[in-house]
C-alpha cells in the first residue's frame, strides 16, 4: 500500500495543430513494382520491371517518378550500398542460375511464375532499403529510383539538403 | 560435523532479540530461490542469544572457546576463495572449558555500522550474517544466520527532470521528458514523448528498464545487462505534434536501489531505454540513466483521506472538496 498517493498526472504538452493531426503524414513513401517486360531475342533477352515511386519526403527530388530497371541494376545498387553505407543491406531474391541452364521443361527465367516471384522479392527489397535513414541520402539510391538510366560510372556521394 | 558416534557434539541455534515482532523480508538466494530473512538497518544494535544444545545429554562437551561474530562481506563469484570483509565484529561468549549441559549465551553488538545494502546479483554477492562458533581441537561447530540489510535514503534535495531532444537528422526528431532523475522503488515514472519530426513509418514504441551490474576494475571490468521490464507506451504511427504520455509504476518490478562502486568492488545501475520500432523492424533507441533509492516507511495517512485527495485531483469539484474536509475532520477527531 502506498504511503501517499503519487502524482501521476500527465506532463503538460502543447495541443497538436489540427493540420498536423489530420493532414497527410510527412512519412509518405510508396514504391510499387509492376509490368514486367521481356525485351530482346534469343540469348540476349532480359526482363525489366517498372518501379513507381510516390512520396512527400523532401529528400526525394521528384515527388512522383517512374523508371524501368532489370535484375543486374538491383545487384549494382546492393553492391554500392554495402560498400558505401553502414547499412546491413537485405538480400536480393536469388540469381536462379539453375533456371538459366538449357533443356528445361519450362521457360526458365522467363517463366511467368518465376518473374512474379522475383518481382515480389525485388519490391520487398526496395521498400526495406528506401525507408532506411542511412541509405536515404545516398546518391546511388536516388539515381536508381528517379533517374532515367543508371550511370555506373558515377561518383558516389551523399544527397545534401540546404 | 563429527562422524564419531561416541564423543559429544552440539547443535547451535541463534535467536535474535524481538524475533517475533521483527520484520522479515524476501531476498533472492544465489540459485534464484527466495527466502525470508530478518531485516536490519544501519546503526541498529544486533543482539540476541545463542542456544548450544548438547546432542548426547549425558556427556560433557570440551571446547576451546565459544564466540559470536557479526560479518559483512562481499563475494565475487569468479573469485570465490577471497571474501572481502568490510564489517567484522567478534564477541567472546565463553572461555575455553567444558559444557556439562545445554546452555544459552547472550550477545550484543551495539550500534553496528552496516554501510551497504544486502545484494545477491549475477556475479557478486554482498551479505551480512551472524556466526556462532564452538571451537574444538579437531573440528569447530559453527552456525551461520543470514540477515538482510536495507539502506534507506530521504527525499533528494535536487531532483531535476530529464528532458532531451534527440533524433536522426531530417528523419526523426523527438523530445522526451521524464519527471524526475531520482525515483524511489515504489515511485511512478511520469513522462512524455513529443514528436517534432516524423519522416519514418513507426509501428510502436516501448520503454525498457535495464539493470547493469558492473564487477571488476581496470581492464577486467565486466558488465552484466538485464532487461527488468518492457512496457509498450505506443501502438501505431505517430505524426508531428503528437504527445505520448508515459506512466510506469515501479513497484511492480523487482529492483534494488542504485549502488555505486560498493567498497570499490561492484556497481548496480539502472537505465531507461526508449525504443522505437519502424515498419521494417528497425530499432531506434535512447538510453538514460536513472537513480533508484529506497524510501523508509512513513506514517500512513488514513485511506479515506487518501481517497479524498485523489478525487479532488481528478475532479476538482465542490463535492470532492467536501469529502476532503470530512476526511480531515474525521482524522483530527481520532
Short mmCIF file of C-alpha atoms in Angstrom, two decimals:
data_model
loop_
_atom_site.label_atom_id
_atom_site.label_comp_id
_atom_site.label_asym_id
_atom_site.label_seq_id
_atom_site.Cartn_x
_atom_site.Cartn_y
_atom_site.Cartn_z
CA UNK A 1 0.00 0.00 0.00
CA UNK A 2 1.41 3.41 -0.88
CA UNK A 3 2.17 5.76 1.96
CA UNK A 4 0.97 8.70 -0.07
CA UNK A 5 -0.62 8.66 -3.50
CA UNK A 6 1.96 9.62 -6.11
CA UNK A 7 1.15 12.40 -8.53
CA UNK A 8 0.62 10.59 -11.83
CA UNK A 9 -0.93 13.42 -13.81
CA UNK A 10 0.31 13.79 -17.37
CA UNK A 11 3.05 16.28 -18.05
CA UNK A 12 1.92 19.36 -19.87
CA UNK A 13 2.13 19.25 -23.66
CA UNK A 14 1.12 21.68 -26.36
CA UNK A 15 -2.16 20.82 -28.07
CA UNK A 16 -1.50 19.36 -31.51
CA UNK A 17 -2.04 21.50 -34.57
CA UNK A 18 -5.15 20.13 -36.34
CA UNK A 19 -3.37 20.26 -39.66
CA UNK A 20 -0.62 18.04 -38.32
CA UNK A 21 -3.13 15.70 -36.73
CA UNK A 22 -5.38 15.19 -39.74
CA UNK A 23 -3.24 16.16 -42.71
CA UNK A 24 -1.14 13.74 -44.73
CA UNK A 25 1.76 12.40 -42.64
CA UNK A 26 5.26 13.51 -43.64
CA UNK A 27 6.46 9.90 -43.90
CA UNK A 28 4.57 9.04 -47.07
CA UNK A 29 6.71 6.80 -49.29
CA UNK A 30 5.20 4.22 -51.63
CA UNK A 31 7.19 2.08 -54.03
CA UNK A 32 5.46 -0.36 -56.37
CA UNK A 33 6.92 -2.71 -58.91
CA UNK A 34 4.80 -3.89 -61.80
CA UNK A 35 4.58 -4.51 -65.57
CA UNK A 36 7.42 -6.93 -66.15
CA UNK A 37 8.50 -6.88 -69.81
CA UNK A 38 10.91 -9.20 -71.53
CA UNK A 39 12.89 -7.40 -74.22
CA UNK A 40 15.34 -8.69 -76.84
CA UNK A 41 15.60 -12.01 -78.65
CA UNK A 42 17.22 -15.36 -78.08
CA UNK A 43 20.05 -15.47 -75.60
CA UNK A 44 20.25 -11.67 -75.13
CA UNK A 45 16.76 -11.45 -73.66
CA UNK A 46 16.21 -9.85 -70.26
CA UNK A 47 13.27 -8.74 -68.14
CA UNK A 48 12.69 -5.19 -66.93
CA UNK A 49 10.30 -4.12 -64.22
CA UNK A 50 8.55 -0.78 -63.78
CA UNK A 51 9.29 0.99 -60.49
CA UNK A 52 6.75 3.59 -59.48
CA UNK A 53 7.53 5.90 -56.58
CA UNK A 54 5.19 8.31 -54.81
CA UNK A 55 6.39 10.34 -51.84
CA UNK A 56 6.25 13.58 -49.88
CA UNK A 57 9.69 13.20 -48.27
CA UNK A 58 11.74 16.31 -49.02
CA UNK A 59 14.89 14.32 -49.69
CA UNK A 60 13.46 12.95 -52.95
CA UNK A 61 13.81 15.45 -55.76
CA UNK A 62 10.75 14.14 -57.65
CA UNK A 63 7.55 13.54 -55.69
CA UNK A 64 6.48 11.05 -58.37
CA UNK A 65 8.71 9.01 -60.61
CA UNK A 66 8.55 6.03 -62.94
CA UNK A 67 11.58 4.11 -64.20
CA UNK A 68 12.38 0.67 -65.62
CA UNK A 69 15.12 -1.49 -64.13
CA UNK A 70 16.48 -5.00 -64.60
CA UNK A 71 17.86 -7.51 -62.08
CA UNK A 72 21.52 -6.58 -62.67
CA UNK A 73 20.68 -2.95 -61.81
CA UNK A 74 19.45 -4.17 -58.43
CA UNK A 75 22.67 -6.11 -57.95
CA UNK A 76 24.64 -2.94 -58.70
CA UNK A 77 22.56 -0.93 -56.19
CA UNK A 78 23.03 -3.53 -53.46
CA UNK A 79 26.79 -3.57 -54.07
CA UNK A 80 27.05 0.21 -53.87
CA UNK A 81 25.06 0.38 -50.63
CA UNK A 82 27.03 -2.41 -49.00
CA UNK A 83 30.28 -0.66 -49.78
CA UNK A 84 29.37 2.93 -49.08
CA UNK A 85 26.87 2.89 -46.27
CA UNK A 86 26.82 1.39 -42.78
CA UNK A 87 23.51 -0.27 -43.55
CA UNK A 88 23.10 -4.01 -43.27
CA UNK A 89 21.62 -4.40 -46.75
CA UNK A 90 18.89 -7.05 -47.03
CA UNK A 91 19.45 -9.88 -49.54
CA UNK A 92 18.06 -9.89 -53.06
CA UNK A 93 15.87 -12.71 -54.36
CA UNK A 94 18.04 -15.45 -55.86
CA UNK A 95 20.07 -15.38 -59.07
CA UNK A 96 18.30 -18.56 -60.30
CA UNK A 97 21.32 -19.93 -62.15
CA UNK A 98 19.71 -23.34 -62.41
CA UNK A 99 16.89 -21.79 -64.38
CA UNK A 100 19.36 -20.45 -66.90
CA UNK A 101 20.64 -23.93 -67.83
CA UNK A 102 19.41 -25.42 -71.13
CA UNK A 103 16.98 -28.31 -71.60
CA UNK A 104 14.43 -27.18 -69.05
CA UNK A 105 10.79 -28.11 -69.38
CA UNK A 106 9.61 -24.53 -68.67
CA UNK A 107 10.62 -21.03 -69.82
CA UNK A 108 13.50 -20.80 -67.31
CA UNK A 109 13.94 -17.25 -66.09
CA UNK A 110 11.19 -16.01 -68.36
CA UNK A 111 8.61 -18.22 -66.73
CA UNK A 112 5.59 -16.21 -65.58
CA UNK A 113 5.54 -17.60 -62.06
CA UNK A 114 9.28 -17.04 -61.62
CA UNK A 115 9.02 -13.46 -62.84
CA UNK A 116 6.21 -12.80 -60.38
CA UNK A 117 8.23 -14.34 -57.52
CA UNK A 118 11.22 -12.20 -58.43
CA UNK A 119 9.09 -9.08 -58.78
CA UNK A 120 7.68 -9.52 -55.28
CA UNK A 121 11.13 -10.12 -53.80
CA UNK A 122 12.60 -7.06 -55.50
CA UNK A 123 9.69 -4.90 -54.35
CA UNK A 124 10.24 -6.02 -50.76
CA UNK A 125 13.96 -5.30 -51.10
CA UNK A 126 13.36 -1.78 -52.39
CA UNK A 127 10.85 -0.90 -49.68
CA UNK A 128 13.26 -2.04 -46.98
CA UNK A 129 16.15 -0.07 -48.43
CA UNK A 130 14.40 3.14 -49.47
CA UNK A 131 12.96 3.66 -45.98
CA UNK A 132 16.31 3.32 -44.22
CA UNK A 133 17.52 6.68 -42.83
CA UNK A 134 21.17 5.89 -43.58
CA UNK A 135 20.51 4.77 -47.14
CA UNK A 136 18.12 7.57 -47.98
CA UNK A 137 20.82 10.16 -48.55
CA UNK A 138 22.91 8.05 -50.92
CA UNK A 139 23.27 9.27 -54.49
CA UNK A 140 23.17 5.73 -55.86
CA UNK A 141 19.71 5.10 -54.40
CA UNK A 142 18.27 8.30 -55.83
CA UNK A 143 19.82 7.64 -59.22
CA UNK A 144 18.38 4.13 -59.18
CA UNK A 145 14.87 5.27 -58.22
CA UNK A 146 14.44 8.50 -60.10
CA UNK A 147 16.99 8.97 -62.93
CA UNK A 148 16.13 7.82 -66.44
CA UNK A 149 19.07 5.40 -66.54
CA UNK A 150 21.70 4.16 -64.14
CA UNK A 151 25.15 5.59 -64.78
CA UNK A 152 27.51 3.04 -63.29
CA UNK A 153 30.46 5.40 -63.67
CA UNK A 154 29.00 7.95 -61.26
CA UNK A 155 30.84 9.39 -58.27
CA UNK A 156 29.40 8.04 -55.01
CA UNK A 157 28.18 10.92 -52.85
CA UNK A 158 25.57 11.99 -50.35
CA UNK A 159 22.46 14.00 -51.12
CA UNK A 160 22.58 17.13 -49.04
CA UNK A 161 19.66 19.41 -48.33
CA UNK A 162 20.11 23.11 -47.86
CA UNK B 1 30.17 -32.20 11.82
CA UNK B 2 31.62 -35.07 13.81
CA UNK B 3 31.08 -38.56 12.43
CA UNK B 4 32.08 -40.31 15.65
CA UNK B 5 29.06 -41.81 17.35
CA UNK B 6 30.84 -41.59 20.69
CA UNK B 7 32.11 -38.23 21.86
CA UNK B 8 29.94 -35.19 22.18
CA UNK B 9 28.50 -32.84 19.64
CA UNK B 10 26.13 -29.93 19.87
CA UNK B 11 23.55 -28.00 17.90
CA UNK B 12 23.71 -24.24 17.77
CA UNK B 13 20.69 -22.05 17.40
CA UNK B 14 20.87 -18.27 17.07
CA UNK B 15 17.84 -16.25 18.14
CA UNK B 16 17.59 -12.52 17.60
CA UNK B 17 16.04 -10.30 20.23
CA UNK B 18 12.44 -9.35 19.29
CA UNK B 19 12.36 -12.20 16.76
CA UNK B 20 8.55 -12.38 16.89
CA UNK B 21 7.94 -8.71 16.15
CA UNK B 22 10.88 -8.00 13.88
CA UNK B 23 10.10 -7.60 10.19
CA UNK B 24 11.22 -10.24 7.69
CA UNK B 25 11.81 -9.57 4.02
CA UNK B 26 12.19 -11.75 0.96
CA UNK B 27 15.64 -11.92 -0.56
CA UNK B 28 16.83 -13.87 -3.55
CA UNK B 29 19.41 -16.59 -2.96
CA UNK B 30 22.20 -17.35 -5.42
CA UNK B 31 20.24 -20.14 -7.11
CA UNK B 32 17.27 -17.90 -7.71
CA UNK B 33 15.06 -19.07 -4.86
CA UNK B 34 13.50 -16.58 -2.48
CA UNK B 35 13.81 -16.88 1.26
CA UNK B 36 12.72 -14.71 4.18
CA UNK B 37 15.28 -13.10 6.44
CA UNK B 38 15.24 -10.68 9.35
CA UNK B 39 15.60 -7.06 8.29
CA UNK B 40 18.11 -4.77 9.96
CA UNK B 41 19.20 -1.21 9.33
CA UNK B 42 22.44 0.71 9.62
CA UNK B 43 23.31 1.69 13.18
CA UNK B 44 20.92 -0.78 14.75
CA UNK B 45 22.14 -2.86 17.65
CA UNK B 46 22.32 -6.58 16.87
CA UNK B 47 21.54 -8.62 19.96
CA UNK B 48 20.01 -11.89 20.98
CA UNK B 49 21.09 -15.24 22.37
CA UNK B 50 22.72 -18.45 21.27
CA UNK B 51 21.41 -21.83 22.40
CA UNK B 52 24.06 -24.54 22.50
CA UNK B 53 22.19 -27.85 22.82
CA UNK B 54 24.21 -30.95 23.63
CA UNK B 55 23.34 -33.92 21.41
CA UNK B 56 24.21 -36.59 23.98
CA UNK B 57 22.81 -35.28 27.24
CA UNK B 58 24.99 -37.36 29.50
CA UNK B 59 28.40 -36.47 28.06
CA UNK B 60 30.46 -33.29 28.52
CA UNK B 61 31.49 -31.03 25.63
CA UNK B 62 35.11 -29.87 25.78
CA UNK B 63 35.81 -26.70 23.79
CA UNK B 64 38.48 -24.11 23.07
CA UNK B 65 36.13 -21.17 23.41
CA UNK B 66 32.73 -20.03 22.17
CA UNK B 67 32.43 -16.84 20.19
CA UNK B 68 29.90 -14.87 18.19
CA UNK B 69 30.76 -12.91 15.06
CA UNK B 70 28.90 -10.35 13.00
CA UNK B 71 30.26 -10.27 9.46
CA UNK B 72 29.55 -8.20 6.38
CA UNK B 73 31.28 -9.49 3.28
CA UNK B 74 31.46 -9.21 -0.49
CA UNK B 75 31.92 -12.34 -2.56
CA UNK B 76 32.78 -12.18 -6.27
CA UNK B 77 31.62 -15.38 -7.98
CA UNK B 78 34.70 -15.62 -10.19
CA UNK B 79 36.96 -15.32 -7.15
CA UNK B 80 35.21 -17.46 -4.57
CA UNK B 81 38.20 -18.03 -2.35
CA UNK B 82 38.59 -14.39 -1.41
CA UNK B 83 35.84 -12.92 0.72
CA UNK B 84 36.22 -9.20 1.23
CA UNK B 85 35.06 -8.48 4.76
CA UNK B 86 34.11 -4.89 5.34
CA UNK B 87 32.47 -5.43 8.74
CA UNK B 88 33.90 -7.92 11.23
CA UNK B 89 32.92 -7.89 14.90
CA UNK B 90 33.66 -10.57 17.48
CA UNK B 91 32.30 -11.22 20.97
CA UNK B 92 33.67 -13.96 23.17
CA UNK B 93 30.83 -15.83 24.82
CA UNK B 94 32.79 -18.39 26.78
CA UNK B 95 36.44 -19.02 27.64
CA UNK B 96 37.96 -22.44 26.84
CA UNK B 97 36.40 -25.05 29.12
CA UNK B 98 33.64 -27.58 29.02
CA UNK B 99 29.85 -27.64 28.91
CA UNK B 100 28.13 -30.21 31.09
CA UNK B 101 24.65 -29.28 29.92
CA UNK B 102 22.93 -27.29 27.19
CA UNK B 103 23.43 -23.58 27.74
CA UNK B 104 22.21 -20.24 26.42
CA UNK B 105 24.55 -17.26 25.91
CA UNK B 106 23.50 -13.66 25.39
CA UNK B 107 25.26 -11.43 22.87
CA UNK B 108 25.05 -7.81 21.86
CA UNK B 109 26.79 -5.79 19.17
CA UNK B 110 25.88 -2.17 19.84
CA UNK B 111 25.08 0.26 17.05
CA UNK B 112 26.63 -1.83 14.28
CA UNK B 113 27.58 0.04 11.15
CA UNK B 114 26.03 -1.60 8.10
CA UNK B 115 27.09 0.73 5.30
CA UNK B 116 25.83 -1.22 2.28
CA UNK B 117 22.63 -2.95 1.27
CA UNK B 118 22.47 -6.76 1.02
CA UNK B 119 22.69 -7.77 -2.62
CA UNK B 120 22.59 -11.06 -4.49
CA UNK B 121 23.46 -10.50 -8.13
CA UNK B 122 24.64 -12.30 -11.23
CA UNK B 123 28.34 -12.12 -10.46
CA UNK B 124 28.64 -10.76 -6.96
CA UNK B 125 27.00 -11.13 -3.58
CA UNK B 126 27.07 -8.91 -0.52
CA UNK B 127 25.77 -10.47 2.66
CA UNK B 128 25.62 -9.92 6.38
CA UNK B 129 25.46 -12.81 8.83
CA UNK B 130 25.89 -13.83 12.44
CA UNK B 131 28.18 -16.76 13.08
CA UNK B 132 28.40 -18.63 16.38
CA UNK B 133 31.41 -20.92 16.75
CA UNK B 134 32.28 -23.53 19.37
CA UNK B 135 36.00 -24.06 18.82
CA UNK B 136 37.41 -27.54 19.33
CA UNK B 137 40.77 -29.20 18.79
CA UNK B 138 39.86 -31.20 15.69
CA UNK B 139 36.79 -29.53 14.24
CA UNK B 140 34.74 -26.49 15.16
CA UNK B 141 30.98 -26.47 15.43
CA UNK B 142 29.52 -23.34 13.87
CA UNK B 143 26.18 -21.96 12.74
CA UNK B 144 25.50 -19.03 10.47
CA UNK B 145 22.38 -16.93 10.28
CA UNK B 146 21.99 -14.56 7.36
CA UNK B 147 20.27 -11.26 7.82
CA UNK B 148 19.25 -8.70 5.24
CA UNK B 149 20.20 -5.02 5.44
CA UNK B 150 18.34 -2.28 3.58
CA UNK B 151 19.87 1.16 3.14
CA UNK B 152 17.31 3.94 3.39
CA UNK B 153 17.50 7.39 1.86
CA UNK B 154 15.44 10.53 2.26
CA UNK B 155 13.88 12.57 -0.49
CA UNK B 156 16.69 14.07 -2.57
CA UNK B 157 17.04 17.84 -2.36
CA UNK B 158 17.67 18.19 -6.03
CA UNK B 159 15.58 16.03 -8.35
CA UNK B 160 15.59 17.65 -11.76
CA UNK B 161 13.60 16.24 -14.63
CA UNK B 162 15.30 14.62 -17.60
CA UNK B 163 14.44 16.47 -20.80
CA UNK B 164 16.22 16.00 -24.10
CA UNK B 165 15.80 16.40 -27.82
CA UNK B 166 17.22 13.56 -29.89
CA UNK B 167 16.85 12.18 -33.37
CA UNK B 168 18.19 11.42 -36.80
CA UNK B 169 18.66 14.46 -38.96
CA UNK B 170 15.75 15.08 -41.32
CA UNK B 171 14.15 11.73 -40.44
CA UNK B 172 13.02 11.66 -36.82
CA UNK B 173 13.18 14.26 -34.06
CA UNK B 174 11.68 13.63 -30.66
CA UNK B 175 11.76 15.38 -27.33
CA UNK B 176 11.49 13.06 -24.35
CA UNK B 177 10.89 14.08 -20.78
CA UNK B 178 10.85 12.10 -17.53
CA UNK B 179 9.52 13.97 -14.50
CA UNK B 180 12.47 13.08 -12.23
CA UNK B 181 16.00 11.76 -12.38
CA UNK B 182 15.84 10.05 -8.98
CA UNK B 183 12.99 7.65 -8.26
CA UNK B 184 12.25 5.62 -5.14
CA UNK B 185 11.41 1.93 -5.54
CA UNK B 186 7.65 2.45 -5.27
CA UNK B 187 7.59 5.58 -7.39
CA UNK B 188 5.92 6.25 -10.73
CA UNK B 189 7.78 7.39 -13.82
CA UNK B 190 5.66 10.11 -15.39
CA UNK B 191 6.83 11.45 -18.69
CA UNK B 192 6.07 12.16 -22.29
CA UNK B 193 7.45 11.72 -25.77
CA UNK B 194 6.80 14.62 -28.11
CA UNK B 195 7.26 14.09 -31.85
CA UNK B 196 8.82 17.09 -33.61
CA UNK B 197 9.50 15.45 -36.95
CA UNK B 198 8.34 12.08 -38.22
CA UNK B 199 9.53 11.06 -41.66
CA UNK B 200 9.74 7.37 -40.76
CA UNK B 201 6.94 4.82 -40.57
CA UNK B 202 6.92 3.97 -36.88
CA UNK B 203 4.98 0.95 -35.74
CA UNK B 204 5.32 1.08 -31.98
CA UNK B 205 7.30 2.44 -29.06
CA UNK B 206 8.27 0.95 -25.73
CA UNK B 207 10.23 1.77 -22.58
CA UNK B 208 12.59 -0.80 -21.14
CA UNK B 209 14.18 -0.76 -17.68
CA UNK B 210 17.69 -2.16 -17.84
CA UNK B 211 19.78 -3.17 -14.84
CA UNK B 212 23.53 -3.18 -15.30
CA UNK B 213 25.76 -4.93 -12.79
CA UNK B 214 29.42 -3.99 -13.12
CA UNK B 215 32.13 -6.04 -11.44
CA UNK B 216 35.90 -5.88 -11.59
CA UNK B 217 38.31 -2.98 -12.03
CA UNK B 218 40.66 -1.62 -14.66
CA UNK B 219 41.00 -3.85 -17.73
CA UNK B 220 38.86 -6.58 -16.17
CA UNK B 221 35.62 -4.66 -15.93
CA UNK B 222 32.59 -6.82 -16.71
CA UNK B 223 29.07 -5.56 -17.32
CA UNK B 224 26.05 -7.78 -16.96
CA UNK B 225 22.87 -6.28 -18.50
CA UNK B 226 19.43 -7.49 -17.63
CA UNK B 227 16.16 -6.14 -19.02
CA UNK B 228 13.88 -5.90 -15.98
CA UNK B 229 10.84 -4.54 -17.78
CA UNK B 230 9.46 -3.91 -21.25
CA UNK B 231 6.49 -1.60 -21.30
CA UNK B 232 4.73 -0.61 -24.53
CA UNK B 233 3.71 3.04 -24.50
CA UNK B 234 2.52 3.48 -28.07
CA UNK B 235 0.98 1.22 -30.71
CA UNK B 236 0.62 2.76 -34.17
CA UNK B 237 2.17 5.51 -36.26
CA UNK B 238 2.59 8.96 -34.69
CA UNK B 239 2.73 12.22 -36.62
CA UNK B 240 4.29 15.60 -35.90
CA UNK B 241 2.91 17.35 -32.82
CA UNK B 242 1.78 14.10 -31.20
CA UNK B 243 2.50 13.72 -27.49
CA UNK B 244 2.61 10.23 -25.99
CA UNK B 245 2.25 10.01 -22.19
CA UNK B 246 4.31 7.68 -20.00
CA UNK B 247 3.14 6.32 -16.67
CA UNK B 248 5.26 3.46 -15.41
CA UNK B 249 4.70 2.12 -11.87
CA UNK B 250 7.99 0.84 -10.45
CA UNK B 251 6.50 -1.08 -7.51
CA UNK B 252 5.64 -3.97 -9.81
CA UNK B 253 9.26 -4.74 -10.66
CA UNK B 254 11.98 -6.38 -8.63
CA UNK B 255 14.66 -3.75 -8.31
CA UNK B 256 17.31 -2.65 -5.85
CA UNK B 257 18.50 0.90 -5.14
CA UNK B 258 21.27 2.24 -7.38
CA UNK B 259 24.62 1.09 -5.93
CA UNK B 260 27.74 2.99 -6.94
CA UNK B 261 31.17 1.47 -6.54
CA UNK B 262 30.36 -0.52 -3.40
CA UNK B 263 33.59 -0.96 -1.46
CA UNK B 264 35.29 -0.40 -4.85
CA UNK B 265 34.10 -3.84 -5.91
CA UNK B 266 30.85 -3.51 -7.87
CA UNK B 267 28.09 -1.20 -9.07
CA UNK B 268 24.43 -1.70 -9.88
CA UNK B 269 22.87 0.95 -12.09
CA UNK B 270 19.54 1.35 -13.80
CA UNK B 271 18.72 2.81 -17.20
CA UNK B 272 15.56 3.74 -19.02
CA UNK B 273 15.74 2.69 -22.66
CA UNK B 274 13.31 4.34 -25.02
CA UNK B 275 12.88 2.14 -28.12
CA UNK B 276 11.06 2.99 -31.34
CA UNK B 277 10.44 0.30 -33.93
CA UNK B 278 9.53 1.07 -37.54
CA UNK B 279 7.63 -0.88 -40.18
CA UNK B 280 10.77 -2.65 -41.35
CA UNK B 281 11.66 -3.82 -37.81
CA UNK B 282 14.46 -1.28 -37.50
CA UNK B 283 15.02 -0.17 -33.90
CA UNK B 284 15.93 3.32 -32.73
CA UNK B 285 16.76 3.82 -29.09
CA UNK B 286 17.96 6.28 -26.45
CA UNK B 287 19.27 5.17 -23.09
CA UNK B 288 19.19 7.33 -20.00
CA UNK B 289 20.40 6.53 -16.50
CA UNK B 290 18.07 6.99 -13.54
CA UNK B 291 18.93 6.79 -9.84
CA UNK B 292 16.80 4.47 -7.71
CA UNK B 293 16.64 4.86 -3.93
CA UNK B 294 14.86 3.14 -1.07
CA UNK B 295 12.37 5.11 0.96
CA UNK B 296 11.69 4.34 4.62
CA UNK B 297 8.13 3.50 5.67
CA UNK B 298 6.27 6.68 6.58
CA UNK B 299 3.29 7.21 8.85
CA UNK B 300 0.31 6.13 6.79
CA UNK B 301 -2.46 8.60 6.13
CA UNK B 302 -5.94 7.13 6.56
CA UNK B 303 -7.50 5.52 3.49
CA UNK B 304 -10.43 7.93 3.37
CA UNK B 305 -8.09 10.91 3.49
CA UNK B 306 -6.02 9.50 0.66
CA UNK B 307 -9.11 8.74 -1.44
CA UNK B 308 -10.35 12.28 -0.91
CA UNK B 309 -7.04 13.78 -2.07
CA UNK B 310 -7.15 11.61 -5.19
CA UNK B 311 -10.73 12.50 -6.14
CA UNK B 312 -10.06 16.22 -5.71
CA UNK B 313 -7.07 16.00 -8.00
CA UNK B 314 -9.06 14.45 -10.82
CA UNK B 315 -12.44 16.10 -10.37
CA UNK B 316 -11.73 19.41 -8.67
CA UNK B 317 -15.43 19.63 -7.85
CA UNK B 318 -17.09 21.01 -4.74
CA UNK B 319 -18.28 17.54 -3.73
CA UNK B 320 -14.69 16.33 -3.71
CA UNK B 321 -13.67 19.31 -1.57
CA UNK B 322 -16.43 18.43 0.87
CA UNK B 323 -15.21 14.83 1.03
CA UNK B 324 -11.69 16.06 1.76
CA UNK B 325 -12.88 18.35 4.56
CA UNK B 326 -14.90 15.49 6.05
CA UNK B 327 -11.96 13.13 6.00
CA UNK B 328 -9.69 15.73 7.56
CA UNK B 329 -12.18 16.39 10.32
CA UNK B 330 -12.51 12.66 11.00
CA UNK B 331 -8.75 12.29 11.30
CA UNK B 332 -8.49 15.16 13.75
CA UNK B 333 -11.12 13.51 15.92
CA UNK B 334 -9.09 10.27 16.11
#
